[in-house]
Short mmCIF file of C-alpha atoms and ligand atoms in Angstrom, two decimals:
data_model
loop_
_atom_site.label_atom_id
_atom_site.label_comp_id
_atom_site.label_asym_id
_atom_site.label_seq_id
_atom_site.Cartn_x
_atom_site.Cartn_y
_atom_site.Cartn_z
CA MET A 1 -54.38 14.14 46.20
CA SER A 2 -54.24 17.77 45.13
CA ARG A 3 -54.40 20.42 47.85
CA VAL A 4 -57.98 21.65 49.06
CA THR A 5 -59.07 25.21 49.49
CA LEU A 6 -58.80 26.63 53.01
CA ASP A 7 -61.43 29.04 54.18
CA PRO A 8 -60.73 30.66 56.44
CA HIS A 9 -57.04 30.42 56.00
CA GLY A 10 -54.79 30.47 58.93
CA PHE A 11 -55.50 29.81 62.78
CA TYR A 12 -59.01 29.53 63.55
CA ARG A 13 -60.91 28.82 66.74
CA ARG A 14 -64.33 29.52 68.49
CA LEU A 15 -64.20 31.18 71.91
CA PRO A 16 -65.16 28.26 74.33
CA LEU A 17 -68.02 28.38 76.58
CA ALA A 18 -67.24 29.67 80.11
CA PRO A 19 -67.67 27.11 82.81
CA HIS A 20 -70.96 28.69 83.98
CA GLN A 21 -72.46 28.18 80.43
CA MET A 22 -71.70 24.61 80.21
CA ARG A 23 -74.99 23.69 81.53
CA ASP A 24 -76.01 21.05 78.93
CA ARG A 25 -74.84 17.25 79.41
CA LEU A 26 -74.69 17.21 75.62
CA THR A 27 -73.08 20.37 74.18
CA PRO A 28 -75.05 21.78 71.17
CA VAL A 29 -72.73 21.74 67.99
CA LYS A 30 -72.91 25.49 67.94
CA ASP A 31 -71.32 25.65 71.25
CA ALA A 32 -68.61 23.01 70.78
CA ILE A 33 -65.00 23.77 70.91
CA VAL A 34 -63.37 24.59 67.51
CA LEU A 35 -59.76 24.64 66.87
CA CYS A 36 -57.93 24.69 63.43
CA HIS A 37 -54.33 25.31 63.63
CA VAL A 38 -53.90 26.38 59.92
CA GLY A 39 -57.47 27.04 58.44
CA VAL A 40 -60.62 25.05 57.47
CA PRO A 41 -60.27 22.77 54.27
CA ARG A 42 -63.43 22.71 52.07
CA MET A 43 -63.86 19.55 50.44
CA ALA A 44 -66.88 17.72 48.84
CA ARG A 45 -67.85 14.28 50.05
CA GLU A 46 -67.35 12.83 46.47
CA LYS A 47 -63.80 14.20 46.15
CA TRP A 48 -62.71 12.70 49.60
CA SER A 49 -60.75 9.64 50.10
CA LEU A 50 -58.99 7.95 52.91
CA ALA A 51 -55.66 6.14 52.15
CA ILE A 52 -54.50 3.23 54.45
CA ASP A 53 -50.96 2.25 54.10
CA GLY A 54 -47.68 1.44 55.83
CA LEU A 55 -47.50 -1.71 57.74
CA VAL A 56 -50.61 -3.38 56.44
CA ALA A 57 -50.94 -6.70 54.29
CA SER A 58 -53.35 -4.79 51.93
CA PRO A 59 -53.17 -1.07 51.59
CA ARG A 60 -56.54 0.43 50.60
CA ILE A 61 -58.16 3.76 49.45
CA LEU A 62 -61.66 4.15 50.92
CA THR A 63 -64.25 6.47 49.51
CA PHE A 64 -67.03 8.12 51.60
CA ALA A 65 -69.48 5.38 50.10
CA ASP A 66 -67.01 2.71 51.42
CA LEU A 67 -66.72 4.38 54.76
CA ALA A 68 -70.50 4.65 55.19
CA ARG A 69 -70.84 0.91 54.50
CA PHE A 70 -69.12 -0.08 57.63
CA ARG A 71 -71.33 -0.53 60.76
CA ARG A 72 -72.12 2.82 62.08
CA VAL A 73 -71.58 3.45 65.80
CA GLU A 74 -72.03 6.23 68.21
CA VAL A 75 -69.66 7.20 71.07
CA THR A 76 -70.52 10.11 73.47
CA CYS A 77 -67.41 11.52 75.01
CA VAL A 78 -65.72 14.60 76.48
CA HIS A 79 -63.90 16.61 73.72
CA GLN A 80 -61.19 18.81 75.16
CA CYS A 81 -58.63 20.91 73.57
CA ALA A 82 -55.26 20.45 75.43
CA GLY A 83 -54.62 24.30 74.82
CA SER A 84 -52.18 26.10 72.85
CA PRO A 85 -49.16 23.89 72.02
CA LEU A 86 -47.12 27.17 72.45
CA GLN A 87 -48.34 27.39 76.04
CA PRO A 88 -48.64 23.81 77.13
CA SER A 89 -48.99 24.40 80.88
CA GLU A 90 -51.68 26.93 80.89
CA PRO A 91 -55.08 25.68 82.23
CA SER A 92 -57.33 24.69 79.38
CA ARG A 93 -61.19 24.81 79.98
CA ARG A 94 -61.90 24.48 76.39
CA VAL A 95 -64.19 21.52 76.73
CA CYS A 96 -67.42 20.02 75.46
CA ASN A 97 -69.33 16.80 75.55
CA VAL A 98 -70.68 15.41 72.33
CA THR A 99 -71.93 12.39 70.45
CA TRP A 100 -70.00 11.15 67.34
CA GLY A 101 -71.24 8.72 64.82
CA GLY A 102 -69.15 6.92 62.37
CA ALA A 103 -67.20 3.66 61.61
CA ARG A 104 -65.01 1.88 64.17
CA LEU A 105 -61.31 2.23 63.08
CA GLY A 106 -60.79 -1.31 64.34
CA ASP A 107 -63.24 -2.56 61.77
CA ILE A 108 -61.56 -0.76 59.11
CA LEU A 109 -58.04 -1.66 59.90
CA ALA A 110 -59.24 -5.47 60.21
CA VAL A 111 -59.85 -5.38 56.45
CA CYS A 112 -56.40 -4.10 55.76
CA GLY A 113 -54.33 -6.80 57.86
CA PRO A 114 -52.15 -4.99 60.02
CA HIS A 115 -48.90 -6.29 60.47
CA ALA A 116 -47.75 -7.50 63.84
CA ALA A 117 -44.67 -4.88 63.61
CA ALA A 118 -47.27 -2.04 63.64
CA ARG A 119 -47.12 -0.28 66.96
CA TYR A 120 -48.69 3.47 66.02
CA VAL A 121 -51.23 4.67 63.61
CA TRP A 122 -50.14 8.10 62.00
CA SER A 123 -53.18 10.12 60.88
CA THR A 124 -52.91 12.97 58.18
CA GLY A 125 -55.38 15.86 57.50
CA ALA A 126 -55.81 17.72 54.46
CA ASP A 127 -54.87 21.04 55.92
CA PHE A 128 -51.56 22.77 55.36
CA GLY A 129 -50.09 26.20 55.91
CA GLU A 130 -48.16 27.89 58.67
CA PHE A 131 -48.20 27.64 62.42
CA GLY A 132 -45.82 29.00 65.10
CA GLY A 133 -43.38 30.06 62.44
CA VAL A 134 -43.11 26.47 60.92
CA THR A 135 -44.45 25.46 57.46
CA ILE A 136 -46.86 22.81 57.82
CA GLU A 137 -46.92 20.30 54.87
CA ALA A 138 -49.93 18.45 56.63
CA TYR A 139 -51.27 18.06 60.18
CA VAL A 140 -50.28 14.76 61.38
CA LYS A 141 -50.74 13.03 64.52
CA ASP A 142 -50.14 9.54 65.96
CA LEU A 143 -51.72 7.16 68.48
CA PRO A 144 -50.69 3.69 69.91
CA ILE A 145 -52.23 0.86 67.90
CA GLU A 146 -53.62 -0.70 71.12
CA ARG A 147 -55.81 2.07 71.57
CA VAL A 148 -57.63 1.42 68.19
CA THR A 149 -59.60 -1.53 69.55
CA ALA A 150 -61.36 0.50 72.40
CA ASP A 151 -63.65 2.96 70.57
CA VAL A 152 -61.69 4.93 68.07
CA LEU A 153 -63.76 6.21 65.17
CA ILE A 154 -63.65 7.53 61.87
CA ALA A 155 -66.52 9.84 62.52
CA TYR A 156 -68.68 11.63 59.90
CA GLU A 157 -71.45 12.86 62.24
CA MET A 158 -71.62 15.10 65.36
CA ASN A 159 -74.70 15.01 67.52
CA GLY A 160 -76.51 13.17 64.77
CA ALA A 161 -75.77 15.67 61.95
CA ALA A 162 -73.16 15.39 59.27
CA LEU A 163 -69.91 17.13 60.59
CA ALA A 164 -69.67 21.02 59.98
CA PRO A 165 -66.63 22.14 57.76
CA GLU A 166 -64.79 23.44 60.96
CA HIS A 167 -65.29 20.00 62.79
CA GLY A 168 -63.78 17.97 59.77
CA PHE A 169 -66.15 17.39 56.97
CA PRO A 170 -66.60 14.84 55.46
CA ALA A 171 -64.70 12.66 58.16
CA ARG A 172 -62.16 12.73 60.93
CA LEU A 173 -60.63 10.66 63.44
CA VAL A 174 -61.96 10.66 66.95
CA VAL A 175 -60.00 9.23 69.85
CA PRO A 176 -62.25 9.04 72.82
CA GLY A 177 -60.22 9.82 76.27
CA PHE A 178 -57.46 11.49 74.32
CA TYR A 179 -57.30 15.26 73.96
CA GLY A 180 -58.77 16.83 70.96
CA THR A 181 -55.37 17.60 69.33
CA ASN A 182 -55.17 13.73 68.42
CA SER A 183 -58.57 13.56 66.63
CA VAL A 184 -57.45 14.65 63.20
CA LYS A 185 -59.98 16.23 61.12
CA TRP A 186 -60.36 16.07 57.30
CA ILE A 187 -58.44 13.03 57.60
CA THR A 188 -56.88 11.62 54.20
CA ARG A 189 -54.54 9.10 55.32
CA LEU A 190 -53.77 6.48 58.03
CA THR A 191 -50.38 4.89 57.98
CA LEU A 192 -49.38 2.04 60.40
CA ALA A 193 -45.80 2.42 61.66
CA ASP A 194 -43.35 0.79 64.09
CA ARG A 195 -42.53 4.40 65.48
CA ARG A 196 -43.97 7.60 66.39
CA ALA A 197 -44.56 10.19 63.66
CA SER A 198 -41.87 12.82 63.17
CA GLY A 199 -43.89 15.96 62.16
CA PRO A 200 -43.96 19.19 64.28
CA PHE A 201 -47.16 18.22 66.05
CA THR A 202 -45.82 14.85 67.42
CA THR A 203 -42.32 16.14 68.18
CA ARG A 204 -41.89 19.88 68.59
CA TRP A 205 -45.27 20.43 70.12
CA TYR A 206 -47.84 18.45 72.20
CA ASN A 207 -45.12 16.49 74.18
CA ASP A 208 -45.07 17.20 78.03
CA PRO A 209 -41.98 17.01 80.13
CA SER A 210 -42.21 13.72 82.00
CA PRO A 211 -42.56 13.81 85.86
CA ASN A 212 -38.88 12.30 86.14
CA GLY A 213 -36.86 15.07 84.48
CA GLY A 214 -38.36 17.56 81.84
CA ALA A 215 -37.23 17.85 78.23
CA SER A 216 -35.29 21.13 78.94
CA GLU A 217 -33.08 18.98 81.46
CA GLY A 218 -32.60 16.45 78.62
CA GLY A 219 -35.26 14.27 80.17
CA GLN A 220 -38.05 12.26 78.64
CA THR A 221 -41.25 13.67 77.25
CA VAL A 222 -44.81 12.23 77.31
CA PRO A 223 -46.99 12.59 74.45
CA VAL A 224 -50.31 14.74 75.11
CA TRP A 225 -52.63 11.87 74.70
CA SER A 226 -54.74 10.70 77.71
CA ILE A 227 -57.03 13.44 79.14
CA ALA A 228 -55.92 14.18 82.85
CA PRO A 229 -58.52 14.42 85.57
CA GLN A 230 -60.30 17.65 85.54
CA SER A 231 -63.43 19.39 86.93
CA LEU A 232 -65.43 22.53 86.44
CA ILE A 233 -68.04 24.20 88.74
CA VAL A 234 -70.98 25.36 86.49
CA ALA A 235 -73.09 26.78 89.26
CA PRO A 236 -73.09 29.00 91.13
CA ALA A 237 -71.52 31.13 88.40
CA PRO A 238 -68.83 33.69 89.48
CA GLU A 239 -71.23 36.52 89.04
CA ALA A 240 -74.22 34.85 90.60
CA ARG A 241 -76.25 36.43 93.61
CA ILE A 242 -76.32 33.87 96.64
CA GLU A 243 -78.65 34.13 99.49
CA ALA A 244 -76.56 33.77 102.69
CA SER A 245 -79.56 32.19 104.39
CA GLU A 246 -80.48 29.55 101.67
CA THR A 247 -79.04 26.30 100.68
CA CYS A 248 -77.87 26.24 96.99
CA GLU A 249 -76.37 23.35 94.96
CA ILE A 250 -72.70 23.72 93.96
CA TRP A 251 -72.54 21.36 90.75
CA GLY A 252 -70.45 20.76 87.76
CA TRP A 253 -68.71 18.39 85.42
CA ALA A 254 -65.61 16.14 85.86
CA TRP A 255 -63.82 13.95 83.52
CA ALA A 256 -60.72 11.96 82.79
CA ASP A 257 -59.54 9.24 80.49
CA GLY A 258 -60.95 6.12 82.01
CA GLY A 259 -63.44 8.19 84.18
CA VAL A 260 -63.25 10.05 87.54
CA VAL A 261 -63.81 8.17 90.87
CA ALA A 262 -63.98 11.23 93.19
CA VAL A 263 -64.64 14.92 93.31
CA GLU A 264 -64.11 17.37 96.19
CA VAL A 265 -65.49 20.95 96.51
CA ALA A 266 -63.70 23.49 98.55
CA VAL A 267 -65.31 26.50 100.05
CA ASP A 268 -62.23 28.92 101.21
CA GLY A 269 -59.98 25.81 100.95
CA ASP A 270 -61.90 23.47 103.15
CA TRP A 271 -62.33 20.42 100.91
CA GLN A 272 -65.32 18.21 101.40
CA SER A 273 -66.59 15.05 99.19
CA ALA A 274 -69.12 15.99 96.58
CA SER A 275 -71.66 13.37 95.32
CA LEU A 276 -70.61 12.17 91.91
CA GLU A 277 -72.77 10.17 89.51
CA PRO A 278 -71.24 6.91 88.11
CA LEU A 279 -69.14 6.72 84.81
CA ASN A 280 -71.18 6.26 81.80
CA GLY A 281 -69.03 5.34 78.88
CA ARG A 282 -66.83 8.30 78.07
CA SER A 283 -69.19 11.19 79.00
CA TRP A 284 -68.35 13.65 81.62
CA GLN A 285 -69.79 12.99 84.98
CA ARG A 286 -71.85 15.28 87.03
CA PHE A 287 -70.90 16.19 90.79
CA ALA A 288 -72.95 18.17 93.30
CA MET A 289 -72.84 19.37 96.81
CA ALA A 290 -75.22 21.25 98.99
CA TRP A 291 -74.01 24.37 100.57
CA GLN A 292 -75.28 27.23 102.48
CA CYS A 293 -72.83 30.26 103.14
CA ARG A 294 -74.66 31.59 106.24
CA GLN A 295 -72.79 34.79 106.31
CA ARG A 296 -72.71 37.82 103.98
CA THR A 297 -69.31 37.42 102.63
CA THR A 298 -67.19 36.68 99.63
CA VAL A 299 -65.69 33.08 99.54
CA THR A 300 -63.46 31.19 96.95
CA LEU A 301 -65.17 28.07 95.41
CA ALA A 302 -62.81 25.32 93.76
CA SER A 303 -63.21 21.56 92.75
CA ARG A 304 -60.75 18.85 92.23
CA ALA A 305 -61.25 15.53 90.59
CA THR A 306 -59.46 12.17 91.08
CA SER A 307 -59.01 9.82 88.24
CA ALA A 308 -59.60 6.12 88.38
CA ASP A 309 -55.70 5.52 88.52
CA GLY A 310 -55.48 7.77 91.56
CA GLU A 311 -54.16 11.06 89.80
CA ILE A 312 -55.62 14.30 91.30
CA GLN A 313 -55.76 17.79 89.79
CA PRO A 314 -52.87 19.93 90.59
CA VAL A 315 -53.24 23.53 92.00
CA SER A 316 -51.46 25.22 89.06
CA GLY A 317 -48.91 25.01 86.30
CA ARG A 318 -50.61 22.28 84.37
CA ARG A 319 -53.47 22.29 81.70
CA ASN A 320 -55.88 20.47 84.14
CA ALA A 321 -55.07 22.68 87.04
CA ILE A 322 -57.96 23.56 89.78
CA TYR A 323 -60.39 26.09 88.68
CA SER A 324 -61.46 28.38 91.41
CA PHE A 325 -63.44 31.71 91.65
CA ALA A 326 -64.99 34.01 94.25
CA VAL A 327 -68.76 34.31 94.88
CA THR A 328 -70.56 36.75 97.15
CA ALA A 329 -73.47 35.79 99.57
CA THR A 330 -75.85 38.66 100.43
N1 MTE B 401 -56.36 18.30 60.65
C1 MTE B 401 -56.53 19.11 61.85
N2 MTE B 401 -57.09 18.21 62.78
C2 MTE B 401 -57.08 18.71 64.10
C3 MTE B 401 -56.70 20.14 64.05
C4 MTE B 401 -56.01 20.68 63.08
O1 MTE B 401 -55.61 21.93 63.32
N3 MTE B 401 -55.97 20.24 61.95
N4 MTE B 401 -56.66 20.61 65.58
C5 MTE B 401 -56.83 19.62 66.57
C6 MTE B 401 -57.10 20.20 67.99
S1 MTE B 401 -55.76 21.04 68.75
C7 MTE B 401 -58.27 20.00 68.49
S2 MTE B 401 -58.63 20.74 70.11
C8 MTE B 401 -59.40 19.46 67.88
C9 MTE B 401 -60.62 20.40 67.69
O2 MTE B 401 -61.63 19.79 67.17
P1 MTE B 401 -62.99 20.48 66.83
O3 MTE B 401 -62.51 21.82 66.19
O4 MTE B 401 -63.79 19.72 65.88
O5 MTE B 401 -63.68 20.74 68.14
O6 MTE B 401 -59.18 19.18 66.49
C10 MTE B 401 -57.74 18.65 66.32
N5 MTE B 401 -57.79 17.91 64.90
MO1 MO B 402 -56.39 21.71 70.75
#
């Protein structure tokens, strides 16, 4: 396939909402996160195609009309940027919760006959250029093939409308529960393979030092796949005026791949259980705690989530580190 036009060209992102602006359960498209490492490809639906090759019995090339003939499904999920791959331990609060519509990747692969030896799905986008001083032939990511049967999509809609160019028009991969970096936009190729992909976005970047010895010490690394437990207080806002004598609700959102089972809220370091709504699919979960300050003073608020597998948000140094801020009661 010939190369497409990029507009804009080069790194492009939307400034994410601040936590206190994340009031909607379903984030409007205009407020959704946007992250494009090398630019925004512009492609017509009629010119787009998706090649499926590698360890399959029958390789295929799907047109958009072919894609649209697969059963259409919807998945509402948290969509979070892992943050800059050049600063992998910076906390990332670039997050939203949106509904994707498209075809199940499992249904598409079923007609291609995956080989038993296939362990990973490599996905390639139409974008190319330069990032972090490296020439990028194409944006390529990978995911373990077991994940496909869950709810991985080739999506062509966001919140019920056709994808905007910056979100991957006409079609993109969506891996619910994985960080956004894995959900390849403007997807043009899927390759089934017996090993991980070897491009810069799967080797040089987006691999964390493993807990048992970091990469710098010659240890193992873990791919930036599953979303770690995280939570954000939406209200009160950092600049909000709080009445010392009135009860207010501290509330926010919590999420993790596989869901969150507990959220605690701290006022000046005193952690207490918040109420947490049950997990609904892959959406973020609302938590809340009633609180009365009782004194005219400035206090620090923080929240921390625990995932279903018992992982808890760390204090600092990780992309899911605890978010805290000061509020003043008058
Ligand atoms: N082809 C391609 N896909 C991509 C990217 C990219 O630069 N090129 N950026 C990734 C990153 S880092 C994120 S966080 C998400 C953001 O998706 P969005 O811009 O639609 O919110 O897309 C991912 N998919
Ligand atoms: Mo990202």
